[in-house]
Short mmCIF file of N, CA and C in Angstrom, two decimals:
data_model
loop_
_atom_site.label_atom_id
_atom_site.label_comp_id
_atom_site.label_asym_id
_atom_site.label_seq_id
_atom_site.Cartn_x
_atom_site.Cartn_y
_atom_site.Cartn_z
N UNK T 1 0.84 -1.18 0.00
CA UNK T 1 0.00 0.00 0.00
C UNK T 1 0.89 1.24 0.00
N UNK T 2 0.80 2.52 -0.61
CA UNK T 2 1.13 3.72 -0.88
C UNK T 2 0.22 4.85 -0.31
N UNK T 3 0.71 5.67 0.70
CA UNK T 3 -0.53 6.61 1.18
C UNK T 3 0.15 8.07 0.52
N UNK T 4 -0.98 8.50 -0.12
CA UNK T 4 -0.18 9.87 -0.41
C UNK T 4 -0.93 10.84 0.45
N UNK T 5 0.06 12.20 0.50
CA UNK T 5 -0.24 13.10 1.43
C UNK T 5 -0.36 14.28 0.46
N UNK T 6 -1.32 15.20 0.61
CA UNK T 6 -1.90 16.14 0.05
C UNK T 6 -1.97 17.32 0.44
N UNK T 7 -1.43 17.96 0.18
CA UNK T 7 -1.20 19.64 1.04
C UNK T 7 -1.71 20.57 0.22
N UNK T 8 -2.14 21.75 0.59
CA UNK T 8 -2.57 22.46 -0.22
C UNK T 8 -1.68 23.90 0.60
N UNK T 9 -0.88 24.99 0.06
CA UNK T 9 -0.40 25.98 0.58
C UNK T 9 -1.93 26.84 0.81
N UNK T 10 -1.80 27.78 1.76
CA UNK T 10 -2.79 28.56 2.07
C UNK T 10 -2.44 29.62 2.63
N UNK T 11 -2.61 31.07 2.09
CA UNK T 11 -1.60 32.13 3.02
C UNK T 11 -2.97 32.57 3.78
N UNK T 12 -2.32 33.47 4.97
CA UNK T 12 -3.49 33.83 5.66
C UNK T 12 -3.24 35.40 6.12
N UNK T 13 -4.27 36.28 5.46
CA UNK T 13 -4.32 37.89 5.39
C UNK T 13 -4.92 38.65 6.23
N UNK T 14 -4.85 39.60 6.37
CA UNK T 14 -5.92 40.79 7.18
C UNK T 14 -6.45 41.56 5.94
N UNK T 15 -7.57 41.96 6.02
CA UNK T 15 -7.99 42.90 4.76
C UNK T 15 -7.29 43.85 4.43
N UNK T 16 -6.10 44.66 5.42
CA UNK T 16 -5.37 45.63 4.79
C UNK T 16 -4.09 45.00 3.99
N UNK T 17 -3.98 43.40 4.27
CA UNK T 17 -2.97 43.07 2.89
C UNK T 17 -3.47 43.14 1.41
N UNK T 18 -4.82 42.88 1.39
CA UNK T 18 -4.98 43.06 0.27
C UNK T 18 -4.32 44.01 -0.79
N UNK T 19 -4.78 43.68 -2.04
CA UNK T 19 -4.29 44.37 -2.81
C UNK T 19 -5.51 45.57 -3.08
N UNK T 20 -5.47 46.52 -3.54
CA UNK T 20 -7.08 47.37 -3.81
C UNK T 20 -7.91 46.50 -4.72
N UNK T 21 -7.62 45.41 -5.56
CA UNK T 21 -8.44 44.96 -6.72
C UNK T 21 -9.52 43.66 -5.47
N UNK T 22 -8.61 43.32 -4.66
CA UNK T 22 -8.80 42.30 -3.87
C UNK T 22 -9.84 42.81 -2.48
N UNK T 23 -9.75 43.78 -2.49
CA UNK T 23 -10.27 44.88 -1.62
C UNK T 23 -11.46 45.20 -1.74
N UNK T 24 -11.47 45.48 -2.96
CA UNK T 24 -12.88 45.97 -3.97
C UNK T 24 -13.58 44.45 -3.85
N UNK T 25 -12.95 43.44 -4.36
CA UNK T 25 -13.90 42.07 -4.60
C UNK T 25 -14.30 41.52 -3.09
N UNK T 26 -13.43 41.77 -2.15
CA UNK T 26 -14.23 41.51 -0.95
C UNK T 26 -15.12 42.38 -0.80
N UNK T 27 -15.44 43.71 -0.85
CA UNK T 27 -16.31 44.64 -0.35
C UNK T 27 -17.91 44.30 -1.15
N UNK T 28 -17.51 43.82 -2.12
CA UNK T 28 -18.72 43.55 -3.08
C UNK T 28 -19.50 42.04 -2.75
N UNK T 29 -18.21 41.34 -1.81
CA UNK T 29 -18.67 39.72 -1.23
C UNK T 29 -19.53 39.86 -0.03
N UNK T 30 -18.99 41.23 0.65
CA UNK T 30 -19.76 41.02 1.94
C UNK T 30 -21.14 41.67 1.52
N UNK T 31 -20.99 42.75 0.90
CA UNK T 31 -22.65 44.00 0.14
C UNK T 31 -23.57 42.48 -0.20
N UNK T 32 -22.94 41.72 -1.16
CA UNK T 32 -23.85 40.68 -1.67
C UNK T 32 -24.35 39.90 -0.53
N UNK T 33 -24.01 39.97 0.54
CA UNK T 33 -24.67 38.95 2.03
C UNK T 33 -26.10 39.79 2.17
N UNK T 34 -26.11 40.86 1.98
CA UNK T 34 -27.30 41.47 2.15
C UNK T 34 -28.26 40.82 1.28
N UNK T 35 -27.78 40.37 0.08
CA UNK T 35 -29.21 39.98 -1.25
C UNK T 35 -29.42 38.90 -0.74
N UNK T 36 -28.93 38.16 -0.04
CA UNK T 36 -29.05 36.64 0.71
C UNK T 36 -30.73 36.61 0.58
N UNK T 37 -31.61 35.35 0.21
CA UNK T 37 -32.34 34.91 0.24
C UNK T 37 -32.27 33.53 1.62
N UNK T 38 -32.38 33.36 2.74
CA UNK T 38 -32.26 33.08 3.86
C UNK T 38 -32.72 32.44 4.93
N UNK T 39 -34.10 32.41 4.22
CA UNK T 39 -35.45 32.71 5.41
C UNK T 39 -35.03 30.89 6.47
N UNK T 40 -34.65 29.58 6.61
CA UNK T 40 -34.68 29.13 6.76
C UNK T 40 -33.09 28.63 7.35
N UNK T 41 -32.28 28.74 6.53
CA UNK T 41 -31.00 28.60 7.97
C UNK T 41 -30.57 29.89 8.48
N UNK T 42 -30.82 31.35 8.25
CA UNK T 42 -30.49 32.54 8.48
C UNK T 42 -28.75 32.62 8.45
N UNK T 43 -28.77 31.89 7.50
CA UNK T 43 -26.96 31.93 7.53
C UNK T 43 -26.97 32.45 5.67
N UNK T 44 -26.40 34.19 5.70
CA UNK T 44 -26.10 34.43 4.63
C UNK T 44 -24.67 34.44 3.93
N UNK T 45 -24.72 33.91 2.78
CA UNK T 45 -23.70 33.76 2.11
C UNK T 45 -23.20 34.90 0.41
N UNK T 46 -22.41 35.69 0.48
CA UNK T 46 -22.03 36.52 -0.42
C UNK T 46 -21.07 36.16 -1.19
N UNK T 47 -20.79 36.10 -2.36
CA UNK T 47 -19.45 35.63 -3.49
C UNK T 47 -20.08 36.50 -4.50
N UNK T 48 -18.43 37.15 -5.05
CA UNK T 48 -18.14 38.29 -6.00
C UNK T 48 -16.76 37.74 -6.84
N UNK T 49 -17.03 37.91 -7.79
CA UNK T 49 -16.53 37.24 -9.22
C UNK T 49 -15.65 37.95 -9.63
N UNK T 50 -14.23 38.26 -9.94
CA UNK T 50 -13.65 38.64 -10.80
C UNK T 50 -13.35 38.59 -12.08
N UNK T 51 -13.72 39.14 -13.16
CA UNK T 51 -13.86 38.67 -14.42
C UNK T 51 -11.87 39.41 -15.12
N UNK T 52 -11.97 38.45 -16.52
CA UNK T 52 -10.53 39.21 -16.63
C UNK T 52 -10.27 40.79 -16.76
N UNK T 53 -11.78 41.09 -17.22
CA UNK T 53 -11.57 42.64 -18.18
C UNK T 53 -12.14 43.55 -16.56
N UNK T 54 -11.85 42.95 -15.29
CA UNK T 54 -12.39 43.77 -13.91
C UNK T 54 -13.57 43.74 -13.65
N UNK T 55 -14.35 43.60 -14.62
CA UNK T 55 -16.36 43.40 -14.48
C UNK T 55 -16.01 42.69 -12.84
N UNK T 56 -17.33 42.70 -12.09
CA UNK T 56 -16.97 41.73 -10.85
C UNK T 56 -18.36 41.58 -11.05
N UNK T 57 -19.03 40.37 -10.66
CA UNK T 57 -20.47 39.53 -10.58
C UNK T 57 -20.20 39.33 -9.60
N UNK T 58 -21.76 39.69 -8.71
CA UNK T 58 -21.97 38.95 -7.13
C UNK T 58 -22.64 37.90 -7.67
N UNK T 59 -23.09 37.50 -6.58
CA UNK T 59 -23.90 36.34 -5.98
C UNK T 59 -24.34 36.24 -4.88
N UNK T 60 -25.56 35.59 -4.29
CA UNK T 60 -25.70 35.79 -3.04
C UNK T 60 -26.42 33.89 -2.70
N UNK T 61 -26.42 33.38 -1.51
CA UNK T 61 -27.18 32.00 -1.64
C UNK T 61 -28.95 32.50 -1.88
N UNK T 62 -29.92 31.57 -1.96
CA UNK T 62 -30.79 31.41 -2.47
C UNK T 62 -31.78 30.16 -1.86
N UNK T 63 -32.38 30.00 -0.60
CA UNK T 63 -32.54 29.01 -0.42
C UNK T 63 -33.83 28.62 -0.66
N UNK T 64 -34.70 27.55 -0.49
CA UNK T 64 -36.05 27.18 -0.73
C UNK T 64 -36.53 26.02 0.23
N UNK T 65 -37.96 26.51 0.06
CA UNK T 65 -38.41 25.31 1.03
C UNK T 65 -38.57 23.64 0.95
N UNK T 66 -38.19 23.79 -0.41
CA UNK T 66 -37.87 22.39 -0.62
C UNK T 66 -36.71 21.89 -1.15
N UNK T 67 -35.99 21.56 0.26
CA UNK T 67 -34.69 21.26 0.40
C UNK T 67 -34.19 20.21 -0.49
N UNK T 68 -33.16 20.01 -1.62
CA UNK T 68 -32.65 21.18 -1.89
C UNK T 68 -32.60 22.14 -2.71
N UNK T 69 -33.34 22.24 -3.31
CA UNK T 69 -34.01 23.02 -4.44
C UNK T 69 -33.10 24.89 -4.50
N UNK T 70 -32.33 24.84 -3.70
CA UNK T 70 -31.96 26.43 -3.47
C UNK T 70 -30.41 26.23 -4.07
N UNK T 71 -29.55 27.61 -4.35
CA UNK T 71 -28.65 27.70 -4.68
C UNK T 71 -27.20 28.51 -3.63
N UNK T 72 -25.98 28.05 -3.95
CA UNK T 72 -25.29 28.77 -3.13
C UNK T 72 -24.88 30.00 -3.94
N UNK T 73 -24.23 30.66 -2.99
CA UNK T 73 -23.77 32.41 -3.70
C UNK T 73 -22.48 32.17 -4.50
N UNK T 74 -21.69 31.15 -4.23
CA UNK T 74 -20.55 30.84 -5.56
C UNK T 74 -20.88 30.13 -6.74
N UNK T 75 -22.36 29.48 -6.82
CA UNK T 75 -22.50 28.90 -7.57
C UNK T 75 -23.58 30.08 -8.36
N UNK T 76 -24.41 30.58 -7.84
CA UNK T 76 -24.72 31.49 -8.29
C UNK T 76 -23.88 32.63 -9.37
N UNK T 77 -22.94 33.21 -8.69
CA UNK T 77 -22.09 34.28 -9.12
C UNK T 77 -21.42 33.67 -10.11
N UNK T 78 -20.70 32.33 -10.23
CA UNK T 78 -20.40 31.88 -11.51
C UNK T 78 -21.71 31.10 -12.44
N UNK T 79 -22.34 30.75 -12.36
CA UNK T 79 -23.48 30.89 -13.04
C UNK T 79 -23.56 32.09 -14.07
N UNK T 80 -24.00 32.95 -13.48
CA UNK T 80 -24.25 34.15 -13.65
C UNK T 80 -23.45 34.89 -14.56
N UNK T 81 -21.67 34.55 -14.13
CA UNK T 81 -21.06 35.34 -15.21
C UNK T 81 -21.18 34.64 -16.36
N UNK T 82 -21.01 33.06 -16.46
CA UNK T 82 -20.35 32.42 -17.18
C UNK T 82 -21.40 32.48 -18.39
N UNK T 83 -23.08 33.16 -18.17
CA UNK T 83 -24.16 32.94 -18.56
C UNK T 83 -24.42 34.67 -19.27
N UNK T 84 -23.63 35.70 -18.88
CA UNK T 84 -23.54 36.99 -19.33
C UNK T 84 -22.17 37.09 -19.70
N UNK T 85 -21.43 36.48 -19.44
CA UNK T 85 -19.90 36.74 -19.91
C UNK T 85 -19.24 35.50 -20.17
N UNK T 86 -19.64 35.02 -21.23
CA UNK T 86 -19.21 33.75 -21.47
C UNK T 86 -17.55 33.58 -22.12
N UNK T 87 -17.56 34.95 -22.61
CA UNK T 87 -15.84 34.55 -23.13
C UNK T 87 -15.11 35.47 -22.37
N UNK T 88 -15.55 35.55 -21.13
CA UNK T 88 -14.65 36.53 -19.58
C UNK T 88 -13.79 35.57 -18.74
N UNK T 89 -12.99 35.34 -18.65
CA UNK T 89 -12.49 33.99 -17.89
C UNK T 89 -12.46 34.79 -16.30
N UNK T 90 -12.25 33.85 -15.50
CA UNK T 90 -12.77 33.90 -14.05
C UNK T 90 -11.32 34.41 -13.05
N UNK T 91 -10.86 35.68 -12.80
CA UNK T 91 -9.71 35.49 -11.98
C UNK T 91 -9.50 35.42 -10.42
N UNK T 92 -10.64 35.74 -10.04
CA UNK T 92 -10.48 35.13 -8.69
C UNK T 92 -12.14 35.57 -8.16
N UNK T 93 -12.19 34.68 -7.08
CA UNK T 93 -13.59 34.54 -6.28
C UNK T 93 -13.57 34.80 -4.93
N UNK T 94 -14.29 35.40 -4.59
CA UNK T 94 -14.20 36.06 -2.60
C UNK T 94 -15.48 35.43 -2.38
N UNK T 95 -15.66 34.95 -0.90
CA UNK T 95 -17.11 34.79 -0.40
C UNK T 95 -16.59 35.07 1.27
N UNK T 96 -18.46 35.50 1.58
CA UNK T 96 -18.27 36.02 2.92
C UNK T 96 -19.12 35.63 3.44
N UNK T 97 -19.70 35.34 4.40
CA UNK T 97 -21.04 34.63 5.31
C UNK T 97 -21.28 35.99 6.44
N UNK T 98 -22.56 35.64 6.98
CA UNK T 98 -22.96 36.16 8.21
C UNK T 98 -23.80 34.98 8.70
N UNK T 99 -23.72 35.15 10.05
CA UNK T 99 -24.50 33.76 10.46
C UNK T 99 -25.62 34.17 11.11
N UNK T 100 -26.10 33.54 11.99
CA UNK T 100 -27.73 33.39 12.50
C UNK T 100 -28.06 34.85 13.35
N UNK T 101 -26.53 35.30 13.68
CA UNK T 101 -27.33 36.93 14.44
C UNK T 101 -26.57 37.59 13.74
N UNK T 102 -26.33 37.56 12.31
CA UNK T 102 -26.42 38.52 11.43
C UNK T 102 -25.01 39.62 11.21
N UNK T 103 -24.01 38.59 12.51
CA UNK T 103 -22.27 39.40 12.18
C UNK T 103 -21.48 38.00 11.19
N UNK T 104 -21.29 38.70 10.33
CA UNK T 104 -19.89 38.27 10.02
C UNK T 104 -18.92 36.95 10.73
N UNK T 105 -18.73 35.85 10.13
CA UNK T 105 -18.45 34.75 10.76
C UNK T 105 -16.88 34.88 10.75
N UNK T 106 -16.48 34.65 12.44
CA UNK T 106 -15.11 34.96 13.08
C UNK T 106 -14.54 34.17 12.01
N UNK T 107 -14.48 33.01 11.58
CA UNK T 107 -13.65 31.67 10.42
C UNK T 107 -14.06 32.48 9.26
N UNK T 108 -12.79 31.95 8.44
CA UNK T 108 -13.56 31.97 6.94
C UNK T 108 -14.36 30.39 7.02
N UNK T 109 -15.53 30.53 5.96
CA UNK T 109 -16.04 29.87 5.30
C UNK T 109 -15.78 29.62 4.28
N UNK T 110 -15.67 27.86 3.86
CA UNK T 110 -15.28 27.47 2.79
C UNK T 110 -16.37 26.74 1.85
N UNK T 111 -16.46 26.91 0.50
CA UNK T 111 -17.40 26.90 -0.33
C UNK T 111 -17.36 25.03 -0.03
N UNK T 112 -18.78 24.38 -0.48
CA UNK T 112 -19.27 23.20 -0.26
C UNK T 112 -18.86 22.62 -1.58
N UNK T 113 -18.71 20.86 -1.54
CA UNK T 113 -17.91 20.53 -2.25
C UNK T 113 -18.83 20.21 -3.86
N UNK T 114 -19.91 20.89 -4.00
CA UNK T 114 -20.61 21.29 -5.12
C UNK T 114 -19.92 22.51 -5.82
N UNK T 115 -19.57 23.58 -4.74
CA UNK T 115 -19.55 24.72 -5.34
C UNK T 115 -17.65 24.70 -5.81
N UNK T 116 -17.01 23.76 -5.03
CA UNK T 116 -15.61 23.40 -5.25
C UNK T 116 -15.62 22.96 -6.94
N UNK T 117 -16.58 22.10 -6.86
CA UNK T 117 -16.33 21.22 -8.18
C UNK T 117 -16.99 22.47 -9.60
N UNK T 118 -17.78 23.29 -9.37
CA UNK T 118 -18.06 23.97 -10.42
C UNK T 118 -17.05 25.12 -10.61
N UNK T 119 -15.87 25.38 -9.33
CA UNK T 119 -15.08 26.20 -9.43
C UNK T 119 -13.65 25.58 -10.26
N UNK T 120 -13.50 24.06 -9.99
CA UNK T 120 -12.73 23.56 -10.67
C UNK T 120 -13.09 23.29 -12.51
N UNK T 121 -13.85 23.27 -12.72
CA UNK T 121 -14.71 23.16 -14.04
C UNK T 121 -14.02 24.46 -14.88
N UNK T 122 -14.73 25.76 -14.32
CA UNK T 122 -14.75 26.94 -14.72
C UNK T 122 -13.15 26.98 -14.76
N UNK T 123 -12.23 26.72 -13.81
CA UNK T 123 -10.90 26.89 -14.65
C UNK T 123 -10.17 25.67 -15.58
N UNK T 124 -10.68 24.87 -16.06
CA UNK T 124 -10.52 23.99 -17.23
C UNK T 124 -11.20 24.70 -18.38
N UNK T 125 -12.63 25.47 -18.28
CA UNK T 125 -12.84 25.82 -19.59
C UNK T 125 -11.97 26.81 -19.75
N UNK T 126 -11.84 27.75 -18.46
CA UNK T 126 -10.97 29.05 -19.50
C UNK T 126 -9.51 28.67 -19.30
N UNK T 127 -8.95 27.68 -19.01
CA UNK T 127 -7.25 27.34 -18.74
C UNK T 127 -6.76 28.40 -17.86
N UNK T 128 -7.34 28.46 -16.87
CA UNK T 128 -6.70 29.72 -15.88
C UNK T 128 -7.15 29.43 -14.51
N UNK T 129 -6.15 29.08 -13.27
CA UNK T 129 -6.62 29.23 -12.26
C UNK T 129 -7.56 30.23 -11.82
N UNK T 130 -8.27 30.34 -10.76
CA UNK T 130 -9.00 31.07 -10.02
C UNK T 130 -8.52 30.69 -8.50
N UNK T 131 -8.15 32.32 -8.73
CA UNK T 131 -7.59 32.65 -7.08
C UNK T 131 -8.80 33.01 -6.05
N UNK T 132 -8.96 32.49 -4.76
CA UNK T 132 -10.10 32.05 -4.08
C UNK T 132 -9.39 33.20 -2.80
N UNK T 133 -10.45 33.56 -2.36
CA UNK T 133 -10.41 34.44 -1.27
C UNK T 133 -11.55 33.94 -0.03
N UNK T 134 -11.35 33.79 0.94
CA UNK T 134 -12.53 32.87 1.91
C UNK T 134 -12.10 34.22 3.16
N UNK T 135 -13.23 34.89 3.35
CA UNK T 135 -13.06 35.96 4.35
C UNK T 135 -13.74 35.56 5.94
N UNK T 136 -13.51 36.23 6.35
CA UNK T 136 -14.02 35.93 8.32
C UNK T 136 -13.21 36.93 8.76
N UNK T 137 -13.90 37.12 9.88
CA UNK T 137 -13.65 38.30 10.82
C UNK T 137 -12.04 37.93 11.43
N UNK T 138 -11.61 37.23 11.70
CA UNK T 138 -10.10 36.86 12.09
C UNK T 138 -9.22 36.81 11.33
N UNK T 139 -9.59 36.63 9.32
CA UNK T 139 -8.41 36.68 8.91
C UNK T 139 -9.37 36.34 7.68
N UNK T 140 -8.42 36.02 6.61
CA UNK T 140 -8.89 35.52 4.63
C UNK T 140 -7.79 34.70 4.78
N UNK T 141 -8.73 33.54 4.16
CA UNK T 141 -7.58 32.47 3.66
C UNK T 141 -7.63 33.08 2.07
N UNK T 142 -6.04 32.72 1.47
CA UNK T 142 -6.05 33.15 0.20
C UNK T 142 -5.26 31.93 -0.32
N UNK T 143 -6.20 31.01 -1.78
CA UNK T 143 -6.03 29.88 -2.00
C UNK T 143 -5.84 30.20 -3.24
N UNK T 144 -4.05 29.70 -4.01
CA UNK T 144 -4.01 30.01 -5.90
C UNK T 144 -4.81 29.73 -6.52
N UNK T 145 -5.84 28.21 -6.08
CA UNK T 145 -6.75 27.69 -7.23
C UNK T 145 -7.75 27.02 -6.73
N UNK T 146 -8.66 26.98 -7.47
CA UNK T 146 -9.96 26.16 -6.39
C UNK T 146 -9.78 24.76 -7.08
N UNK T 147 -8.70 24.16 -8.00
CA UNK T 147 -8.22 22.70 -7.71
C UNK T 147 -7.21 22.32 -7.11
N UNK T 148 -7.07 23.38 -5.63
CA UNK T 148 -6.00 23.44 -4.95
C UNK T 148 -7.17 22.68 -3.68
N UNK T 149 -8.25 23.13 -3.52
CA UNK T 149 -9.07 22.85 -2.95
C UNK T 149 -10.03 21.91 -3.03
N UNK T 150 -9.62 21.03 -3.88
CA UNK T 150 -10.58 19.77 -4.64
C UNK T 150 -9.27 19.31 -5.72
N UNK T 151 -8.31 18.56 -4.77
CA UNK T 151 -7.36 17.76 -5.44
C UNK T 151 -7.70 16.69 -6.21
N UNK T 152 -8.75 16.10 -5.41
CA UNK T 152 -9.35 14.68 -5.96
C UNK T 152 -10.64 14.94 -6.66
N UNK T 153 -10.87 15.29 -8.07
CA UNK T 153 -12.05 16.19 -8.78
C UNK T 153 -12.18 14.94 -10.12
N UNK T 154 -13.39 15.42 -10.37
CA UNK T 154 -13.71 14.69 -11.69
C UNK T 154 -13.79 15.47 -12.76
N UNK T 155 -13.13 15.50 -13.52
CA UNK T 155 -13.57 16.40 -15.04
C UNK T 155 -13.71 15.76 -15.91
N UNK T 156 -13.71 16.43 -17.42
CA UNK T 156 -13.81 15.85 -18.43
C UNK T 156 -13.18 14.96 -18.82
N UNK T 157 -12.21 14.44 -18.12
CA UNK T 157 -11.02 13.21 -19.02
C UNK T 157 -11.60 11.91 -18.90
N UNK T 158 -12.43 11.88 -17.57
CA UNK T 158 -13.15 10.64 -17.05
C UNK T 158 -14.66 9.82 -18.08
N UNK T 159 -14.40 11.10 -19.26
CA UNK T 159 -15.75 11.15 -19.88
C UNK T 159 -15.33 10.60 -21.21
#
């Protein structure tokens, strides 16, 4: 037997490392927690899109009463561009949560392994990583690629 070990680098920021482009796409991750559709876990979720030409697409989650019928805010926001900006390739993605009393969650939050796998997708069609930003009140994890984050993924080769 052979066990392999899997690491993923992960730097970890305060919002004043950002860069201003990175700055701007968080500010637009947390605004989008407000469009949160919610009514049932009261946990809102915001993701803002970087496109190549600077455009930025939010997203916000979307939930419904018939579980699971609702959408998340990263899957949304790439949805969304990939569906208005189809030849924009994707350069990086921020998401931000607020939880049940409505502050800002101390952790980052990390996208669910649905919204992993449509983030790994989206950089196979356009051949370009997407740099991932996961915000919380204590710090941003900042991840090169979201198949940094879904090592073990299925794509098209399997097909």
């Amino acid at each position: 037997m052979k066990e392999l070990n899997i690491n993923i680098p992960v730097e970890f920021k305060q919002e004043s490392e950002l860069d201003e482009q990175e700055q701007q796409l968080l500010a637009q991750a947390k605004e989008a927690t407000q469009r949160s559709y919610s009514p049932y876990s009261h946990f809102s979720v915001g993701a803002a899109v970087l496109l190549d030409d600077g455009t930025i697409v939010c997203g916000s989650n979307q939930e419904n009463s018939a579980f699971p019928s609702g959408l998340c805010a990263e899957r949304t926001a790439l949805f969304y561009a990939n569906s208005r900006y189809p030849e924009r390739s994707v350069k990086a993605l921020c998401i931000a949560a607020r939880d049940t009393s409505g502050r800002f969650t101390q952790r980052p939050v990390a996208p669910c392994g649905s919204c992993r796998q449509v983030m790994v997708e989206t950089e196979y069609r356009f051949k370009q990583d997407i740099r991932i930003l996961l915000y919380g009140l204590e710090g941003i994890y900042c991840i090169r690629s979201a198949r940094e984050m879904l090592p073990v993924h299925f794509d098209g080769s399997f097909l």
